[in-house]
Backbone as ProteinMPNN parsed JSONL, in Angstrom:
{"seq_chain_A": "MTSDERPSEKIHYICQTYVETKAGRNGQTGLKIAKQFEYSTASEAQNRAEREALSENCSGADAYMVTEDPASGEVGVPSFLVRLGNVPEFDDF", "coords_chain_A": {"N_chain_A": [[121.37, 122.397, 25.575], [121.026, 119.006, 26.007], [118.698, 116.296, 25.381], [119.048, 114.519, 27.437], [119.861, 116.104, 29.518], [117.736, 117.669, 30.078], [115.289, 118.663, 32.411], [113.052, 116.319, 33.92], [109.475, 115.753, 33.706], [107.493, 117.114, 36.31], [105.446, 115.79, 38.815], [102.465, 116.704, 40.361], [100.484, 116.17, 43.181], [97.329, 116.826, 44.186], [94.955, 117.947, 46.593], [91.859, 119.347, 46.609], [89.393, 121.435, 47.951], [85.908, 122.386, 48.136], [83.458, 124.96, 48.68], [80.052, 126.008, 48.996], [78.77, 128.85, 47.304], [76.9, 131.813, 48.013], [73.531, 132.274, 46.847], [73.077, 133.975, 43.833], [71.77, 136.703, 41.876], [70.352, 135.194, 40.067], [69.41, 133.174, 41.59], [70.762, 130.81, 41.891], [73.075, 128.722, 43.563], [76.644, 128.518, 43.783], [79.954, 127.107, 43.401], [83.051, 127.444, 45.094], [86.616, 127.367, 45.331], [87.911, 126.236, 48.35], [90.089, 125.215, 49.922], [93.439, 124.159, 49.208], [95.732, 121.606, 48.897], [98.983, 120.255, 48.593], [100.584, 117.182, 47.902], [103.025, 114.504, 48.247], [102.432, 112.014, 47.301], [99.947, 110.09, 45.509], [98.142, 108.663, 47.099], [98.18, 110.045, 49.538], [97.011, 112.503, 48.82], [94.478, 111.613, 48.005], [93.517, 110.437, 50.388], [93.354, 112.711, 52.032], [91.402, 114.192, 50.653], [89.207, 112.513, 51.015], [88.878, 112.678, 53.809], [88.416, 115.458, 54.113], [86.038, 115.784, 52.654], [84.173, 114.732, 54.351], [83.906, 116.614, 56.31], [82.003, 119.14, 57.998], [81.733, 121.734, 56.865], [82.436, 121.462, 54.217], [81.671, 121.227, 50.851], [82.439, 119.571, 48.783], [85.162, 117.576, 47.413], [88.151, 117.195, 45.555], [90.687, 114.97, 44.457], [93.562, 114.995, 42.648], [95.977, 114.619, 39.984], [98.55, 116.409, 38.348], [100.794, 117.049, 35.674], [103.807, 118.838, 35.331], [105.807, 120.742, 33.178], [108.945, 121.523, 33.84], [110.671, 123.147, 32.365], [109.114, 124.847, 30.733], [107.072, 125.57, 32.399], [104.505, 124.872, 31.923], [101.412, 123.311, 32.702], [99.772, 120.23, 32.725], [96.576, 118.695, 31.814], [94.298, 117.965, 34.445], [94.316, 114.78, 36.078], [91.971, 112.951, 37.538], [91.883, 111.477, 40.732], [90.026, 110.945, 42.688], [86.666, 112.078, 43.129], [84.553, 113.733, 45.186], [81.384, 114.307, 46.681], [79.819, 117.503, 46.166], [81.075, 118.806, 43.418], [82.693, 120.917, 40.948], [81.822, 120.839, 37.425], [84.001, 119.281, 35.088], [84.674, 120.965, 32.958], [84.496, 123.463, 34.112], [86.649, 123.622, 35.672]], "CA_chain_A": [[120.976, 121.366, 26.509], [120.581, 117.794, 25.327], [117.497, 115.728, 25.981], [119.433, 113.844, 28.677], [120.042, 117.113, 30.553], [116.462, 118.354, 30.281], [114.606, 118.137, 33.598], [111.864, 115.537, 33.603], [108.218, 116.33, 34.171], [107.227, 117.034, 37.741], [104.053, 115.419, 39.086], [101.872, 117.315, 41.555], [99.288, 115.503, 43.69], [96.586, 117.919, 44.804], [93.624, 117.809, 47.183], [91.199, 120.653, 46.509], [88.057, 121.375, 48.527], [84.966, 123.394, 47.642], [82.32, 125.389, 49.492], [79.002, 126.635, 48.193], [78.648, 130.299, 47.373], [75.507, 132.235, 48.182], [72.752, 132.425, 45.617], [73.158, 135.286, 43.192], [70.495, 137.233, 41.375], [69.627, 134.135, 39.356], [68.911, 132.23, 42.578], [71.553, 129.589, 41.925], [74.311, 128.727, 44.328], [77.791, 128.058, 43.011], [81.039, 126.527, 44.184], [84.363, 128.084, 44.987], [87.691, 126.617, 45.969], [88.115, 126.618, 49.742], [91.456, 124.882, 50.334], [94.214, 123.379, 48.25], [96.891, 121.005, 49.54], [99.822, 119.457, 47.679], [101.191, 116.029, 48.559], [104.065, 113.839, 47.462], [101.911, 110.777, 46.717], [98.529, 110.077, 45.151], [97.329, 108.165, 48.214], [98.055, 111.123, 50.524], [96.029, 113.464, 48.304], [93.173, 110.968, 48.034], [93.103, 110.302, 51.789], [92.962, 114.033, 52.527], [90.123, 114.528, 50.025], [88.177, 111.721, 51.678], [88.664, 113.271, 55.142], [87.833, 116.796, 53.958], [84.667, 115.66, 52.153], [83.323, 114.385, 55.488], [83.784, 117.732, 57.243], [80.713, 119.818, 57.953], [81.709, 122.934, 56.018], [82.978, 121.143, 52.895], [80.643, 120.747, 49.914], [83.013, 118.51, 47.966], [86.622, 117.555, 47.349], [88.817, 116.476, 44.468], [92.102, 114.63, 44.523], [93.978, 114.836, 41.262], [97.395, 114.816, 39.69], [98.891, 117.13, 37.123], [102.218, 117.052, 35.371], [104.335, 120.155, 34.986], [107.062, 120.774, 32.446], [109.735, 122.54, 34.528], [111.318, 124.058, 31.42], [108.171, 125.849, 30.245], [106.108, 125.915, 33.439], [103.164, 124.443, 31.509], [100.799, 122.26, 33.506], [98.849, 119.437, 31.925], [95.18, 118.517, 32.215], [94.249, 117.136, 35.658], [93.854, 113.399, 36.051], [91.318, 112.841, 38.839], [92.029, 110.249, 41.512], [88.722, 110.782, 43.315], [85.814, 113.282, 43.174], [83.598, 113.421, 46.246], [80.425, 115.343, 47.023], [79.437, 118.505, 45.176], [82.285, 119.343, 42.776], [82.364, 121.525, 39.659], [82.025, 120.075, 36.205], [85.405, 119.357, 34.661], [84.836, 122.136, 32.081], [84.589, 124.646, 34.959], [87.846, 123.471, 36.491]], "C_chain_A": [[120.486, 120.156, 25.717], [119.353, 117.239, 26.032], [117.821, 115.009, 27.289], [119.571, 114.837, 29.823], [118.749, 117.834, 30.891], [115.775, 117.793, 31.527], [113.342, 117.386, 33.204], [110.625, 116.24, 34.15], [108.102, 116.142, 35.675], [105.744, 116.722, 37.926], [103.626, 116.061, 40.399], [100.614, 116.542, 41.916], [98.548, 116.51, 44.562], [95.276, 117.42, 45.408], [93.036, 119.217, 47.169], [89.781, 120.518, 47.036], [87.225, 122.554, 48.04], [83.923, 123.719, 48.707], [81.304, 126.034, 48.57], [79.036, 128.14, 48.384], [77.17, 130.642, 47.496], [74.839, 132.417, 46.83], [72.871, 133.857, 45.111], [71.781, 135.737, 42.742], [69.671, 136.165, 40.666], [69.107, 133.05, 40.299], [69.706, 130.942, 42.683], [72.782, 129.768, 42.806], [75.429, 128.213, 43.423], [78.796, 127.403, 43.936], [82.275, 127.381, 44.028], [85.375, 127.228, 45.732], [87.875, 127.153, 47.384], [89.58, 126.414, 50.142], [92.126, 124.08, 49.216], [95.472, 122.903, 48.966], [97.672, 120.216, 48.493], [100.525, 118.372, 48.478], [102.226, 115.384, 47.65], [103.604, 112.523, 46.862], [100.417, 110.922, 46.42], [97.679, 109.65, 46.34], [97.169, 109.229, 49.297], [96.993, 112.138, 50.087], [94.627, 112.871, 48.369], [92.662, 110.836, 49.467], [92.648, 111.647, 52.354], [91.617, 114.445, 51.939], [88.984, 113.774, 50.707], [87.864, 112.273, 53.064], [87.956, 114.617, 55.034], [86.373, 116.723, 53.534], [83.69, 115.326, 53.276], [83.114, 115.561, 56.436], [82.523, 118.538, 56.963], [80.662, 120.977, 56.961], [82.287, 122.716, 54.624], [81.858, 120.6, 52.016], [81.143, 119.576, 49.074], [84.523, 118.616, 47.932], [87.074, 116.737, 46.146], [90.218, 116.107, 44.911], [92.5, 114.358, 43.083], [95.484, 115.003, 41.137], [97.525, 115.591, 38.401], [100.395, 117.012, 36.922], [102.61, 118.455, 34.928], [105.64, 119.978, 34.229], [107.897, 121.881, 33.083], [110.382, 123.559, 33.586], [110.381, 125.177, 30.993], [107.214, 126.344, 31.322], [104.687, 125.497, 33.09], [102.697, 123.269, 32.357], [99.768, 121.55, 32.653], [97.434, 119.41, 32.492], [95.148, 117.629, 33.459], [93.73, 115.726, 35.379], [93.296, 113.119, 37.444], [91.534, 111.466, 39.457], [90.696, 109.915, 42.175], [88.005, 112.127, 43.299], [84.674, 112.952, 44.13], [82.672, 114.588, 46.509], [80.099, 116.257, 45.851], [80.7, 119.153, 44.63], [81.91, 119.949, 41.435], [82.545, 120.546, 38.509], [83.466, 120.25, 35.763], [85.654, 120.583, 33.783], [85.019, 123.424, 32.878], [85.911, 124.697, 35.709], [88.903, 124.466, 36.118]], "O_chain_A": [[119.621, 120.287, 24.851], [119.012, 117.658, 27.138], [116.96, 114.9, 28.162], [119.416, 114.459, 30.985], [118.682, 118.542, 31.897], [115.688, 116.575, 31.685], [112.646, 117.775, 32.266], [110.713, 117.181, 34.938], [108.554, 115.143, 36.233], [104.89, 117.319, 37.27], [104.324, 115.975, 41.41], [99.77, 116.288, 41.057], [99.085, 116.987, 45.561], [94.581, 116.588, 44.824], [93.652, 120.161, 47.663], [89.045, 119.616, 46.636], [87.754, 123.572, 47.594], [83.557, 122.873, 49.522], [81.646, 126.54, 47.501], [79.297, 128.639, 49.479], [76.303, 129.851, 47.126], [75.49, 132.676, 45.818], [72.774, 134.816, 45.877], [70.76, 135.208, 43.181], [68.441, 136.221, 40.662], [68.44, 132.113, 39.86], [69.365, 130.068, 43.481], [73.435, 130.812, 42.798], [75.171, 127.551, 42.418], [78.517, 127.174, 45.113], [82.519, 127.966, 42.972], [85.031, 126.47, 46.639], [87.98, 128.361, 47.595], [90.227, 127.336, 50.64], [91.471, 123.425, 48.406], [96.192, 123.7, 49.567], [97.084, 119.586, 47.614], [101.001, 118.61, 49.587], [102.299, 115.671, 46.455], [104.29, 111.96, 46.008], [99.726, 111.759, 47.001], [96.608, 110.212, 46.567], [96.11, 109.304, 49.92], [96.176, 112.575, 50.897], [93.684, 113.563, 48.752], [91.488, 111.099, 49.728], [91.655, 111.706, 53.08], [90.776, 114.992, 52.653], [87.918, 114.341, 50.946], [86.697, 112.33, 53.453], [87.01, 114.888, 55.773], [85.554, 117.514, 54.002], [82.498, 115.61, 53.159], [82.226, 115.509, 57.286], [82.045, 118.602, 55.83], [79.649, 121.175, 56.291], [82.596, 123.681, 53.925], [81.18, 119.639, 52.38], [80.367, 118.697, 48.7], [85.097, 119.615, 48.365], [86.463, 115.734, 45.779], [90.86, 116.85, 45.654], [91.848, 113.582, 42.385], [96.162, 115.464, 42.055], [96.717, 115.449, 37.483], [101.16, 116.891, 37.878], [101.857, 119.154, 34.25], [106.478, 119.157, 34.602], [107.598, 123.06, 32.893], [110.613, 124.704, 33.973], [110.798, 126.332, 30.898], [106.613, 127.41, 31.182], [103.762, 125.736, 33.866], [103.466, 122.365, 32.685], [98.986, 122.185, 31.946], [97.145, 120.026, 33.518], [95.886, 116.647, 33.532], [92.835, 115.519, 34.56], [94.047, 113.056, 38.417], [91.389, 110.436, 38.798], [90.287, 108.755, 42.219], [88.63, 113.179, 43.434], [83.922, 112.004, 43.907], [83.115, 115.736, 46.558], [80.102, 115.834, 44.695], [81.327, 119.964, 45.312], [80.914, 119.544, 40.835], [83.298, 119.576, 38.594], [84.08, 121.279, 36.047], [86.728, 121.181, 33.851], [85.628, 124.375, 32.387], [86.246, 125.715, 36.315], [89.98, 124.476, 36.714]]}, "name": "protein", "num_of_chains": 1, "seq": "MTSDERPSEKIHYICQTYVETKAGRNGQTGLKIAKQFEYSTASEAQNRAEREALSENCSGADAYMVTEDPASGEVGVPSFLVRLGNVPEFDDF"}
């Protein structure tokens, strides 16, 4: 396969929401992923994150994009479009 025949990177636009978990033995609450939606544009993912972050049972929401190499299936580091409310540190992502 030549480089011209190689499929190009695929971009995924994701909205991901979080809810708080109950306090454990250490007394600290945590976050877990509640919902994940994929969109075809960055603005759709960002708009959904903004709507979700306003809902009563949502602690926070991220909208981000990642690139995927279709040949290897490897996914790159997320590039955040917006982070709203209580969201995990990037290292926890």
